Short mmCIF file of N, CA, C and O in Angstrom, two decimals:
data_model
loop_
_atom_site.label_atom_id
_atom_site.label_comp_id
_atom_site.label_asym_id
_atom_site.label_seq_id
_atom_site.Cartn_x
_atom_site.Cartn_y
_atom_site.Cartn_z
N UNK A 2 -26.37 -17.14 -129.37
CA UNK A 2 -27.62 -17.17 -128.67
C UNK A 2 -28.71 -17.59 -129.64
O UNK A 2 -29.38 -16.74 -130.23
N UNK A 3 -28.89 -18.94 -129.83
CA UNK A 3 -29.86 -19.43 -131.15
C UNK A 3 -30.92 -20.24 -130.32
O UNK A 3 -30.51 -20.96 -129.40
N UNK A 4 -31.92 -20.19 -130.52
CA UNK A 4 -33.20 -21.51 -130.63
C UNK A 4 -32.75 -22.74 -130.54
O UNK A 4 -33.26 -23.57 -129.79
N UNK A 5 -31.48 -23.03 -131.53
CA UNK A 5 -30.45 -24.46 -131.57
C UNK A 5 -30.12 -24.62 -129.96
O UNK A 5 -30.45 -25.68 -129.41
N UNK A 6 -29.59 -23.77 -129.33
CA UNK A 6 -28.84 -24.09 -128.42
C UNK A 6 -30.27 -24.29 -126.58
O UNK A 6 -30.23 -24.78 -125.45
N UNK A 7 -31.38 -23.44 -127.54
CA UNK A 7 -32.23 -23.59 -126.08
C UNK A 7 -33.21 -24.90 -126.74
O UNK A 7 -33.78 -25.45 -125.80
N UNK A 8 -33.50 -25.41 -127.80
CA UNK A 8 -33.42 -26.69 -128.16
C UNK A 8 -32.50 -27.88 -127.55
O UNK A 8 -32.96 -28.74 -126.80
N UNK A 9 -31.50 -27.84 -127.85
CA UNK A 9 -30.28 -28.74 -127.24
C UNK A 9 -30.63 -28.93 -125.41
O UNK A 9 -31.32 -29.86 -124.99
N UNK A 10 -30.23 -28.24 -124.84
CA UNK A 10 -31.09 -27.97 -123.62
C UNK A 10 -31.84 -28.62 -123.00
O UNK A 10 -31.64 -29.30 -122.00
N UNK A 11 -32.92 -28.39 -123.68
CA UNK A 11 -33.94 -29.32 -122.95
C UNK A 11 -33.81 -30.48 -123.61
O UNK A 11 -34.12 -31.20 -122.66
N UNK A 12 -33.57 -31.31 -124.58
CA UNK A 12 -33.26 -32.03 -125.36
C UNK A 12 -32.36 -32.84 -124.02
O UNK A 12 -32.86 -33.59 -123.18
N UNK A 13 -31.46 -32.59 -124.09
CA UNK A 13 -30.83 -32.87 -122.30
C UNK A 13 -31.14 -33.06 -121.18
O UNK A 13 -31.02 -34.08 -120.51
N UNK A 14 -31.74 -31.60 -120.79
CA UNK A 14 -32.17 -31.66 -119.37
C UNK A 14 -33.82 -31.99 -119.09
O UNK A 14 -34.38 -32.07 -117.99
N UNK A 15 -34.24 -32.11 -120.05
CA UNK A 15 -35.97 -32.52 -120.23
C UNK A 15 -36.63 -33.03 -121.23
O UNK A 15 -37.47 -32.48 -121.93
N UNK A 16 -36.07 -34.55 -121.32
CA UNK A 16 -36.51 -34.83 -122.84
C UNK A 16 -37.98 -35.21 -122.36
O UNK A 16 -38.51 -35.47 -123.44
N UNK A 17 -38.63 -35.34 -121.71
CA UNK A 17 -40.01 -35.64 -121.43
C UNK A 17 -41.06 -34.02 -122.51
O UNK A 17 -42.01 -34.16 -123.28
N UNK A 18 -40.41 -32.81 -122.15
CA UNK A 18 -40.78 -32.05 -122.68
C UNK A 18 -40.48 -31.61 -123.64
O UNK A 18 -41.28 -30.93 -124.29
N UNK A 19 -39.30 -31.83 -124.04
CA UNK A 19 -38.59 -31.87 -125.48
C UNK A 19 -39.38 -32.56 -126.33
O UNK A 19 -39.91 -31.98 -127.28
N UNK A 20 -39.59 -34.19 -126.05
CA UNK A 20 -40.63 -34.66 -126.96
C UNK A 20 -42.06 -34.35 -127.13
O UNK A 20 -42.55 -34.53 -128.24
N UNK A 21 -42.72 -33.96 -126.26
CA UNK A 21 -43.66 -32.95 -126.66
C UNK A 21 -43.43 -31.72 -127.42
O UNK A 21 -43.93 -31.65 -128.53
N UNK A 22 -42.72 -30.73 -126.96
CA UNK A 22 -42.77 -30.02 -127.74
C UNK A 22 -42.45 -30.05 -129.37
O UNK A 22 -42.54 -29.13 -130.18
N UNK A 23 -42.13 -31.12 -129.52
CA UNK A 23 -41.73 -31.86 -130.69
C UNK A 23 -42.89 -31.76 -131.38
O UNK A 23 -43.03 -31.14 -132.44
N UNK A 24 -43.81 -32.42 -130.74
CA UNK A 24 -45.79 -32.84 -131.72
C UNK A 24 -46.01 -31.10 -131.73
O UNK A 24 -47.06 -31.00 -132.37
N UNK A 25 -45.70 -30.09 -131.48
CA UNK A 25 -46.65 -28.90 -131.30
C UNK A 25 -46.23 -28.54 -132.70
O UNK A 25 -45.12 -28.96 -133.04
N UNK A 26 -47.05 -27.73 -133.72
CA UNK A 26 -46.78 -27.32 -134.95
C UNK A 26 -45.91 -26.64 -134.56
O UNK A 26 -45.76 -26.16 -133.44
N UNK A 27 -44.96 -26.53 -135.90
CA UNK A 27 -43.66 -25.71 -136.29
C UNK A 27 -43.74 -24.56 -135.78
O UNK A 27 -42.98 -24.25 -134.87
N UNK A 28 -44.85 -23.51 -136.37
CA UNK A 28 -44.91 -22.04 -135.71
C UNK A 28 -44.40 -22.03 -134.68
O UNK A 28 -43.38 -21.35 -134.67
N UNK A 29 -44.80 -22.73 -133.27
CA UNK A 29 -44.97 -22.61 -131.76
C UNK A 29 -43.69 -23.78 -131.36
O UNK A 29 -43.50 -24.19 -130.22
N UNK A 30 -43.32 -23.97 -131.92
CA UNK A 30 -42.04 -25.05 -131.49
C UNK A 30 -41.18 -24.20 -130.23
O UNK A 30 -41.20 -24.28 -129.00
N UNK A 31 -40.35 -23.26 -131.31
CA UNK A 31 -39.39 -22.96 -131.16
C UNK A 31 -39.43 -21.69 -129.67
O UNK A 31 -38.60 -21.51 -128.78
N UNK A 32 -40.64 -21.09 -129.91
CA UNK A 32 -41.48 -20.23 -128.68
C UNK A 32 -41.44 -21.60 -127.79
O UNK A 32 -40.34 -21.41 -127.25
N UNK A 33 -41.83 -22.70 -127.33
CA UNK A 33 -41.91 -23.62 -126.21
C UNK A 33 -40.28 -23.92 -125.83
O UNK A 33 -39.84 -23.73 -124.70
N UNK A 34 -39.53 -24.39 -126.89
CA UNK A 34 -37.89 -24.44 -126.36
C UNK A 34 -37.48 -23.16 -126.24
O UNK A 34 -36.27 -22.98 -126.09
N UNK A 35 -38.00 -22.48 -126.27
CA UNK A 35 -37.27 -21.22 -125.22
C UNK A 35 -37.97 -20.73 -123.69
O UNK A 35 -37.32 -20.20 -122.78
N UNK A 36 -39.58 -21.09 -123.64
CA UNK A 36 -39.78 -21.13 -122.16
C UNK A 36 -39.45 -22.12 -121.60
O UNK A 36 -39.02 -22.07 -120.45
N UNK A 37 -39.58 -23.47 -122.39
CA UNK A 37 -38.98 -24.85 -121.70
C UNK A 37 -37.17 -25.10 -120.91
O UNK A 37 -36.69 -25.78 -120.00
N UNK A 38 -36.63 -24.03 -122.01
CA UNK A 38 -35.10 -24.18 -121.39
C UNK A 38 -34.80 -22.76 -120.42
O UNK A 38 -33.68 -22.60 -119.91
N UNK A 39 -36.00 -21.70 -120.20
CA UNK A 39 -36.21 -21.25 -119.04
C UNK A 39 -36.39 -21.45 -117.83
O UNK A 39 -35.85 -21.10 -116.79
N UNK A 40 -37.33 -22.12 -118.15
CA UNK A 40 -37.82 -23.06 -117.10
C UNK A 40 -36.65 -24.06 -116.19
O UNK A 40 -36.80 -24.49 -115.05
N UNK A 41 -35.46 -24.27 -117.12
CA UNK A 41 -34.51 -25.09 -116.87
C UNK A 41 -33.37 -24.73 -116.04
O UNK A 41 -32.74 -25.20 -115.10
N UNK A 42 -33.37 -23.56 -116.88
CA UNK A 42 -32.17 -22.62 -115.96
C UNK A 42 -32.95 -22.32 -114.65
O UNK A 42 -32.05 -22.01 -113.87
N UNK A 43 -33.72 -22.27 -114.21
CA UNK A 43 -34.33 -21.81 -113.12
C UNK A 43 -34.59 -22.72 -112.25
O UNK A 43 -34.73 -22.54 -111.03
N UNK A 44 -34.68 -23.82 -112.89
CA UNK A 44 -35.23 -25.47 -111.65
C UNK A 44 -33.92 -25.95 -111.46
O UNK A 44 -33.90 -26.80 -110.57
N UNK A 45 -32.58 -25.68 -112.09
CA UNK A 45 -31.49 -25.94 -111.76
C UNK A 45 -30.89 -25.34 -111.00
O UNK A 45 -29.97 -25.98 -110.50
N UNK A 46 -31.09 -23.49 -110.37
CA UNK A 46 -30.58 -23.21 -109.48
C UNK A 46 -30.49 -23.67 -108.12
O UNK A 46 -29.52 -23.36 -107.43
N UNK A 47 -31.10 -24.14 -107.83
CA UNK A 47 -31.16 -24.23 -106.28
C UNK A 47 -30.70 -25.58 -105.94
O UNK A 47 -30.93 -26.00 -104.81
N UNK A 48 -29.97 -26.41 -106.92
CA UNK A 48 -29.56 -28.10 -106.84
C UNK A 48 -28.13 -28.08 -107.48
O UNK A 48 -27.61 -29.11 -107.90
N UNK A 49 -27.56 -26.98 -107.54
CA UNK A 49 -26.35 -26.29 -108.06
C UNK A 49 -25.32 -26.06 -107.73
O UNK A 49 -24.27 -26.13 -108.37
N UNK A 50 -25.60 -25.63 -106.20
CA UNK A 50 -24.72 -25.56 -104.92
C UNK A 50 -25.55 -25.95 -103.73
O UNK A 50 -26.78 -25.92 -103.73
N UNK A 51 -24.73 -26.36 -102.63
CA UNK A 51 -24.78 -26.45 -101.40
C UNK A 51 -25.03 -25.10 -100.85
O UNK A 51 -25.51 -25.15 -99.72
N UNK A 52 -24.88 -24.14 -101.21
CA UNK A 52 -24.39 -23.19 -100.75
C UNK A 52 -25.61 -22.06 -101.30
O UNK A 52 -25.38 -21.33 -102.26
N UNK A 53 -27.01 -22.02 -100.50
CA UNK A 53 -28.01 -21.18 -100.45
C UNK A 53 -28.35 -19.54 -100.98
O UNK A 53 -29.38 -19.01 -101.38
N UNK A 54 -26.62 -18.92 -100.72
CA UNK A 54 -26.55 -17.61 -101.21
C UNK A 54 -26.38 -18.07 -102.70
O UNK A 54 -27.33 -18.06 -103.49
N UNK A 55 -25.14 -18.48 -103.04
CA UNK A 55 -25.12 -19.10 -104.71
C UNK A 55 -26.43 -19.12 -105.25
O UNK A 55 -26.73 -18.28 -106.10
N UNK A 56 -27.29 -20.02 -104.84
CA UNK A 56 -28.35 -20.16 -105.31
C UNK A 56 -29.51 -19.29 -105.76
O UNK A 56 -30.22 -19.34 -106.76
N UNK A 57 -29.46 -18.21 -104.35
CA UNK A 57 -30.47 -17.08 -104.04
C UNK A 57 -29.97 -15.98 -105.68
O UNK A 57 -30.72 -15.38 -106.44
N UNK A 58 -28.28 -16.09 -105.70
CA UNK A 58 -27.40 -14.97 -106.23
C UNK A 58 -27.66 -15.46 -107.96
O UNK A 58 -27.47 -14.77 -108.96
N UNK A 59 -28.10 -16.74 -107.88
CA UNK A 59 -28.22 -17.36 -109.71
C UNK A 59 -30.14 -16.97 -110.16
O UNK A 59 -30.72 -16.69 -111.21
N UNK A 60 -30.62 -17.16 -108.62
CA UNK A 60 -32.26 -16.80 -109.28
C UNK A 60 -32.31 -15.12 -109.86
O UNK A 60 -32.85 -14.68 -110.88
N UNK A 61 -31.49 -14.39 -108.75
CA UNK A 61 -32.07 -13.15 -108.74
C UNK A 61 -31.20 -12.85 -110.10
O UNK A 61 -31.72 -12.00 -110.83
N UNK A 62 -30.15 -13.34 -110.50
CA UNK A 62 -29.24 -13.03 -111.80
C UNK A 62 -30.73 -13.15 -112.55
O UNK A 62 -30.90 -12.03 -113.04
N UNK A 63 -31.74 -13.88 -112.84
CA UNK A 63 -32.91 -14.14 -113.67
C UNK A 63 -33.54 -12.91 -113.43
O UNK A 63 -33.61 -12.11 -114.37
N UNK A 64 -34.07 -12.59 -112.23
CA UNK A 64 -35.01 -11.88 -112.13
C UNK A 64 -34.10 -10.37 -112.49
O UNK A 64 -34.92 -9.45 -112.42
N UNK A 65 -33.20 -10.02 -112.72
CA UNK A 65 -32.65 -8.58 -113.04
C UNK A 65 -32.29 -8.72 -114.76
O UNK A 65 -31.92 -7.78 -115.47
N UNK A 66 -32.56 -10.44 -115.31
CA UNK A 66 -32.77 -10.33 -116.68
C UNK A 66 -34.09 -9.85 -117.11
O UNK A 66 -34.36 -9.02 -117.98
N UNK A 67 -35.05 -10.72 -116.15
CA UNK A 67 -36.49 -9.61 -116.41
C UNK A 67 -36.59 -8.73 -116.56
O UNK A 67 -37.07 -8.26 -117.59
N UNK A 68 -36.15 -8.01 -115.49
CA UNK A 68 -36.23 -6.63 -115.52
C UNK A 68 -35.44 -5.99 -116.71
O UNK A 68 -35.69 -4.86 -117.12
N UNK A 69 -34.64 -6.64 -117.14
CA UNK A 69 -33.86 -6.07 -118.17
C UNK A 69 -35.00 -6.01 -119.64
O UNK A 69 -34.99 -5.27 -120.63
N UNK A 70 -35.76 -6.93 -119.30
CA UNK A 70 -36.68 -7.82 -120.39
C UNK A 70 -37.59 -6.69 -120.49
O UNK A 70 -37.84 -6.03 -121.50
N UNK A 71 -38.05 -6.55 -119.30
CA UNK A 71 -39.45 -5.41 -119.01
C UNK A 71 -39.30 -4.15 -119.21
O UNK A 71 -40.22 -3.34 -119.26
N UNK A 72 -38.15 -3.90 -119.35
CA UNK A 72 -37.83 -2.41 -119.24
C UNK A 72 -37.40 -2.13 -120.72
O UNK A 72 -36.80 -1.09 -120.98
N UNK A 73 -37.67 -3.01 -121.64
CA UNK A 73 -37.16 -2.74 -122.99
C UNK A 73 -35.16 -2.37 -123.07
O UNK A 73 -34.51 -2.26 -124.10
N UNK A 74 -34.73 -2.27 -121.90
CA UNK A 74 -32.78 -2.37 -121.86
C UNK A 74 -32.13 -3.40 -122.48
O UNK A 74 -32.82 -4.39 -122.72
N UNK A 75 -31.17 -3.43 -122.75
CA UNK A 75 -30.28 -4.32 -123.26
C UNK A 75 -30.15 -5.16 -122.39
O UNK A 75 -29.91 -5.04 -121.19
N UNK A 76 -30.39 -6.46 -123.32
CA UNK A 76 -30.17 -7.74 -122.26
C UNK A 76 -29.16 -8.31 -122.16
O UNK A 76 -28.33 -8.03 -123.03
N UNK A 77 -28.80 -9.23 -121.21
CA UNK A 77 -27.72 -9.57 -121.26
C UNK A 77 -27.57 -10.67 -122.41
O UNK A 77 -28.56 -11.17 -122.93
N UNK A 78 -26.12 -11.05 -122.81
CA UNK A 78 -25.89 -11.85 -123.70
C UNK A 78 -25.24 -13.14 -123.01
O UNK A 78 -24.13 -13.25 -122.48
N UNK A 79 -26.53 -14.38 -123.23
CA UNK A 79 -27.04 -15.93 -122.40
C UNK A 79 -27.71 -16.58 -123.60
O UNK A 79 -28.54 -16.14 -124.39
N UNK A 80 -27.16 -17.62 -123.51
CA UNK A 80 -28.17 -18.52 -124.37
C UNK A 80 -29.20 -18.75 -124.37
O UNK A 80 -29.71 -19.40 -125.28
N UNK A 81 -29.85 -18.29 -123.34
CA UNK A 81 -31.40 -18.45 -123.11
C UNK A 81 -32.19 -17.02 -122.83
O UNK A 81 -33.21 -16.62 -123.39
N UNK A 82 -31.52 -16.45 -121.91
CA UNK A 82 -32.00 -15.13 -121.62
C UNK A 82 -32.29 -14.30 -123.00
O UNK A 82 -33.41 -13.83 -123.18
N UNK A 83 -31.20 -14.12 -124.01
CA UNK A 83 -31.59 -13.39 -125.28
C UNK A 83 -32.56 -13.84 -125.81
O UNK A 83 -33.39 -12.94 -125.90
N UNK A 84 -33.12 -15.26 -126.45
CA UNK A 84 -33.59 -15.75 -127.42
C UNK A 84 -35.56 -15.54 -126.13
O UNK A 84 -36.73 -15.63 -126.47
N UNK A 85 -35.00 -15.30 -124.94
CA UNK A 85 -36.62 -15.39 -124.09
C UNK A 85 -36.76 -13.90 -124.46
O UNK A 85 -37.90 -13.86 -124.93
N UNK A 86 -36.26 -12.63 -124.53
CA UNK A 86 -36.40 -11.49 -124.05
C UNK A 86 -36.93 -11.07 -125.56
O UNK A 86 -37.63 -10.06 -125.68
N UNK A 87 -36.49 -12.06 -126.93
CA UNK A 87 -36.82 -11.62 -128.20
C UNK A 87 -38.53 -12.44 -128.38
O UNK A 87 -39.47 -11.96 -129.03
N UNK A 88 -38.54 -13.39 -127.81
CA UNK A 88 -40.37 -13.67 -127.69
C UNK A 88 -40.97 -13.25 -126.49
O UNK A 88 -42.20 -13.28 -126.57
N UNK A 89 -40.58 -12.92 -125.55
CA UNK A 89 -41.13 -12.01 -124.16
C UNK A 89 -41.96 -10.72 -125.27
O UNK A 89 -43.18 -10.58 -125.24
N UNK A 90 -41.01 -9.85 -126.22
CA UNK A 90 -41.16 -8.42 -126.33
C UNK A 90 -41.69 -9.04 -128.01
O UNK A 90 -41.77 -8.12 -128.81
N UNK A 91 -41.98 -10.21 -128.50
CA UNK A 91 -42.57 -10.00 -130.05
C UNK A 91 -43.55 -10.48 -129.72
O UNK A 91 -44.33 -10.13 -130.61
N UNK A 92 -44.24 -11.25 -128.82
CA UNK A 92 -45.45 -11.77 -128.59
C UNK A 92 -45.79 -11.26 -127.14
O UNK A 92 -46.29 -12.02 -126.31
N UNK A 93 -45.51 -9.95 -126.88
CA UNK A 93 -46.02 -9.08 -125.71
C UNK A 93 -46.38 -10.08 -124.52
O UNK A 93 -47.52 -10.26 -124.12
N UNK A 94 -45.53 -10.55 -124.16
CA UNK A 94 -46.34 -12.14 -123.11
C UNK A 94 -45.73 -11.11 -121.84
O UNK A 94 -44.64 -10.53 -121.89
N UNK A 95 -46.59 -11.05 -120.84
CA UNK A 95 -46.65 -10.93 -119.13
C UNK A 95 -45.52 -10.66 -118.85
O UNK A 95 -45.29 -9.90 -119.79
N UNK A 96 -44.28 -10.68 -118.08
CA UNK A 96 -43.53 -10.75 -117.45
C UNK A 96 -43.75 -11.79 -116.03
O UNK A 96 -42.98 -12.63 -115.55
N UNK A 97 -45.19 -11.33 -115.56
CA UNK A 97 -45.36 -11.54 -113.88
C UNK A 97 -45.45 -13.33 -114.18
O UNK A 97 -45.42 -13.85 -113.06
N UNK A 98 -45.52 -14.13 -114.98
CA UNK A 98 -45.50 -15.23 -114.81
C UNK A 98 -44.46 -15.73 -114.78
O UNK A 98 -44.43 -16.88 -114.36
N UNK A 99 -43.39 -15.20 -115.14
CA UNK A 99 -42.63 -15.74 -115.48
C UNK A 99 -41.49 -15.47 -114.36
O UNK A 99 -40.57 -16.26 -114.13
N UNK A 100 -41.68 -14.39 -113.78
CA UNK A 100 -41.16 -13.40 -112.41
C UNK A 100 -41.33 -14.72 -111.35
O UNK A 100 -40.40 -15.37 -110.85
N UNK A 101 -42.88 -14.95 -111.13
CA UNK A 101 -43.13 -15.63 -110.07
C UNK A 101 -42.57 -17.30 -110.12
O UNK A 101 -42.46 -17.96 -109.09
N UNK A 102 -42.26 -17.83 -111.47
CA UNK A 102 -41.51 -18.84 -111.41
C UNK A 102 -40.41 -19.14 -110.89
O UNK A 102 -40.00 -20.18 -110.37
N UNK A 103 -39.96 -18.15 -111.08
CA UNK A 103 -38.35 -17.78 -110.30
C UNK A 103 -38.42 -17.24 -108.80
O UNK A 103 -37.54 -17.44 -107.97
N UNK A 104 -39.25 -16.75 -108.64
CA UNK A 104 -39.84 -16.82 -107.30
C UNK A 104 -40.04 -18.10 -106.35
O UNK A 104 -39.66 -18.26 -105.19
N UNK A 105 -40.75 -18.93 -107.17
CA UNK A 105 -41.60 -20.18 -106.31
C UNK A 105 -39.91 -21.12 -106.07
O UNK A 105 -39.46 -21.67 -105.07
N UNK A 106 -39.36 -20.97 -107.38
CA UNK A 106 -38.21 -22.13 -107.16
C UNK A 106 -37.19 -21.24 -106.07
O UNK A 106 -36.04 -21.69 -106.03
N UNK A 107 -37.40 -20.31 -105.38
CA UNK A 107 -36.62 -19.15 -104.32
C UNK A 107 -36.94 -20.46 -103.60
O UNK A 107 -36.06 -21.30 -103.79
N UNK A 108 -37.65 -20.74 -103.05
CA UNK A 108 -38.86 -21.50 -101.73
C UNK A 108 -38.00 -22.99 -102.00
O UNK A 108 -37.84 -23.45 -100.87
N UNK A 109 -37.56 -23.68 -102.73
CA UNK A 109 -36.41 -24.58 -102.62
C UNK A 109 -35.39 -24.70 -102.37
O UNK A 109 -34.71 -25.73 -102.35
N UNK A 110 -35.07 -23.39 -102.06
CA UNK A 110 -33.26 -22.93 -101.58
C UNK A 110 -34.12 -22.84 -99.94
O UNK A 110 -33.52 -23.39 -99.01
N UNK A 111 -35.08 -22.37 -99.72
CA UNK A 111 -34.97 -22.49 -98.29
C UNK A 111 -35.28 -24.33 -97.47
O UNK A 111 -35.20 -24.82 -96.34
N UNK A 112 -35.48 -24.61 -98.24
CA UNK A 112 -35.28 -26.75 -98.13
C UNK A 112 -36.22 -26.96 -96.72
O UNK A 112 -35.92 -27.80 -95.87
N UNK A 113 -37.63 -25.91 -96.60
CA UNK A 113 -38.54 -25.99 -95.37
C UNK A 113 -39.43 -26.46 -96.07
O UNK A 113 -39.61 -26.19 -97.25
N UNK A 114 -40.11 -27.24 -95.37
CA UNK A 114 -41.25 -27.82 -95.82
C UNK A 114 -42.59 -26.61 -95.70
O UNK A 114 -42.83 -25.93 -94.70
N UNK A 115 -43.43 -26.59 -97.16
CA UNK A 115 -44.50 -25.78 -96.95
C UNK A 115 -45.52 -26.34 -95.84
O UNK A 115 -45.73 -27.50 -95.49
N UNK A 116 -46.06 -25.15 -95.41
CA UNK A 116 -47.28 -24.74 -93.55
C UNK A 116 -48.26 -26.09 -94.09
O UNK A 116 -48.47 -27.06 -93.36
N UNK A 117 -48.95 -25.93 -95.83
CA UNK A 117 -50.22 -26.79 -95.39
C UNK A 117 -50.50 -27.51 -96.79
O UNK A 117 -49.92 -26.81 -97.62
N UNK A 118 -50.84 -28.11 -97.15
CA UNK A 118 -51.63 -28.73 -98.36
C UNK A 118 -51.75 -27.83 -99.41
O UNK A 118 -51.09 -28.10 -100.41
N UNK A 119 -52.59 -26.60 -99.42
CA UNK A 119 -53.25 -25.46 -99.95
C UNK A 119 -51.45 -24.67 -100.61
O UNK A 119 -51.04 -24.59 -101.77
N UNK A 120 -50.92 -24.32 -99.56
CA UNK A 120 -49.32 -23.72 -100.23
C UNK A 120 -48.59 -24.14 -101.07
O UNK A 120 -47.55 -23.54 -101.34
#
């Protein structure tokens, strides 16, 4: 569970942001490839399967790592989940933003178009 591997990652699945995060000084690099390949695991659930429960069953696997995150418990052992839960809890960052991300990408497994402009 290394920085290497949530580097690699987006390096893959997002080199648009990979190369940015590239220009950000060294300090803050390695903190961005780990929300960036969060971010990844999470925009990939719902384009994963055909199959809506799968999907629902891979977000909420995230959101009970939160909670694992928030609650100071042992996290699970993920290439991404560990290396988020060790800058989640050293740089005291929110939880709820990161909750509701995994939330919003819920709203793509249901494949309805949002009510209005504003949503």
């Amino acid at each position: 569970m290394s920085l290497d591997a949530c580097a690699e990652k987006v390096a893959r699945g997002d080199p648009d942001r990979f190369a940015a995060a590239m220009t950000a000084p060294m300090p803050g690099r390695a903190d961005l490839m780990v929300l960036y390949a969060f971010n990844l695991e999470i925009a990939r659930a719902p384009w994963m399967t055909a199959e809506p429960l799968i999907a629902q069953m891979r977000l909420q696997w995230w959101l009970d790592a939160l909670d694992e995150i928030a609650t100071g418990a042992t996290v699970r052992a993920h290439e991404v989940a560990t290396p988020l839960a060790a800058l989640v809890r050293r740089a005291a960052l929110p939880d709820e933003p990161l909750r509701r991300m995994v939330e919003a990408r819920g709203r793509e497994i249901e494949a309805q178009p949002l009510p209005a402009l504003p949503a």
